[in-house]
Coordinates of C-alpha atoms in Angstrom, one line a residue:
Q1 CA -7.2 -11.1 14.5
V2 CA -6.2 -9.0 11.0
R3 CA -5.0 -10.7 8.5
L4 CA -3.4 -9.1 5.4
V5 CA -2.4 -10.1 2.3
E6 CA -1.0 -8.3 -0.9
S7 CA -1.7 -9.8 -4.4
G8 CA -0.6 -8.0 -7.8
G9 CA 2.9 -7.4 -7.5
G10 CA 5.2 -7.9 -10.8
L11 CA 7.7 -7.4 -13.8
V12 CA 7.1 -4.7 -16.2
Q13 CA 9.1 -2.8 -17.6
A14 CA 10.0 1.5 -16.9
G15 CA 6.8 3.1 -18.5
G16 CA 4.3 0.2 -17.5
S17 CA 1.9 -0.2 -15.0
L18 CA 0.9 -2.4 -11.7
R19 CA -2.4 -2.3 -9.5
L20 CA -2.1 -3.6 -5.6
S21 CA -4.0 -5.2 -3.7
C22 CA -4.1 -5.5 -0.3
S23 CA -7.5 -7.8 0.8
A24 CA -8.1 -7.8 4.8
S25 CA -9.7 -10.7 5.9
G26 CA -11.8 -12.3 9.1
S27 CA -14.5 -9.5 10.0
I28 CA -15.1 -6.2 8.4
F29 CA -12.8 -4.0 10.5
S30 CA -12.6 -0.5 10.9
F31 CA -9.3 2.1 10.5
N32 CA -7.8 5.0 11.4
F33 CA -5.3 4.8 8.7
M34 CA -4.2 1.9 5.8
G35 CA -2.0 2.6 3.5
W36 CA 0.5 1.3 1.2
Y37 CA 4.7 0.8 2.0
R38 CA 7.2 0.0 0.0
Q39 CA 11.1 -1.0 1.1
T40 CA 14.8 -2.2 -0.9
P41 CA 17.3 -3.8 0.7
G42 CA 18.9 -1.5 3.0
K43 CA 16.9 1.3 3.0
Q44 CA 14.3 2.7 5.3
R45 CA 10.2 1.6 4.9
E46 CA 9.0 4.3 3.2
L47 CA 5.3 5.4 2.9
V48 CA 4.0 5.6 -0.6
A49 CA 0.1 6.2 0.1
G50 CA -2.4 5.7 2.2
F51 CA -5.5 7.6 3.8
S52 CA -6.7 9.1 7.0
S53 CA -9.8 8.4 8.9
A54 CA -10.9 11.6 7.5
G55 CA -10.2 9.8 3.7
V56 CA -7.9 12.6 2.8
A57 CA -4.8 11.1 0.6
D58 CA -1.3 11.1 1.1
Y59 CA 1.0 10.4 -0.8
A60 CA 5.0 10.7 -1.4
D61 CA 6.2 13.4 -3.2
A62 CA 8.2 11.0 -5.5
V63 CA 5.0 9.2 -6.7
K64 CA 3.0 11.7 -7.2
G65 CA 0.8 11.8 -10.3
R66 CA 1.5 8.4 -11.2
F67 CA 0.3 6.4 -8.0
T68 CA -3.7 6.6 -7.2
I69 CA -4.5 4.9 -4.0
S70 CA -8.5 3.8 -3.3
R71 CA -10.6 1.7 -1.1
D72 CA -13.0 -0.3 -1.0
R73 CA -14.4 -0.7 3.2
G74 CA -16.9 -4.0 1.5
K75 CA -14.5 -5.5 0.8
N76 CA -11.7 -4.6 2.9
T77 CA -9.4 -4.1 0.5
V78 CA -7.3 -1.1 -0.1
D79 CA -5.6 -0.8 -4.0
L80 CA -2.6 1.5 -5.5
Q81 CA -3.0 2.2 -9.1
M82 CA 1.0 2.7 -10.1
N83 CA 1.2 4.0 -13.4
S84 CA 4.7 5.5 -15.9
L85 CA 7.0 3.0 -13.6
K86 CA 10.4 3.7 -13.1
P87 CA 12.9 1.3 -12.2
E88 CA 12.9 3.3 -8.9
D89 CA 10.0 1.6 -7.7
T90 CA 10.9 -1.4 -7.8
A91 CA 10.6 -2.6 -4.1
V92 CA 8.6 -4.9 -2.2
Y93 CA 5.4 -3.3 -1.4
Y94 CA 3.5 -3.8 1.7
C95 CA -0.1 -3.0 2.9
K96 CA -0.6 -1.5 6.2
V97 CA -3.9 -1.1 9.0
R98 CA -4.1 1.4 11.7
S99 CA -6.9 0.1 14.0
W100 CA -8.7 2.8 16.0
Q101 CA -7.4 0.3 18.8
F102 CA -4.3 2.0 17.3
S103 CA -2.4 -1.8 16.6
D104 CA -0.3 -2.0 13.1
Y105 CA -0.9 -4.6 11.0
W106 CA 1.5 -5.2 8.4
G107 CA 0.4 -7.8 4.9
Q108 CA 4.0 -10.1 3.9
G109 CA 4.6 -7.8 1.4
T110 CA 4.8 -8.2 -2.9
H111 CA 7.2 -7.7 -4.8
V112 CA 7.4 -5.2 -7.5
T113 CA 10.0 -4.7 -10.4
V114 CA 10.6 -2.2 -13.0
S115 CA 13.1 -2.8 -15.3
S116 CA 14.7 -0.4 -17.9

């Protein structure tokens, strides 16, 4: 039903920037939540940034002031601009949306590696 594809990951030096994009294919969907999560081996998947249905952006404390989330309903995309990257930001980044039917949909993830 909802298919999500992340892109934009890669290798960057500390202090650099990357922009991630999550594309939702198929029909245009209405979501009560959309956002980005990340996960490293042996750790819990954590929320990085997201939009509620009210359009309020929420950020993890670790990325506040460095990351910016944005959305484009026409393209069914949610983007994450990541600036001043640190080695601790290294992770697989996942896009997630929650439908008004309360179903969660996840992308396959895109790798971000920040070297020191």
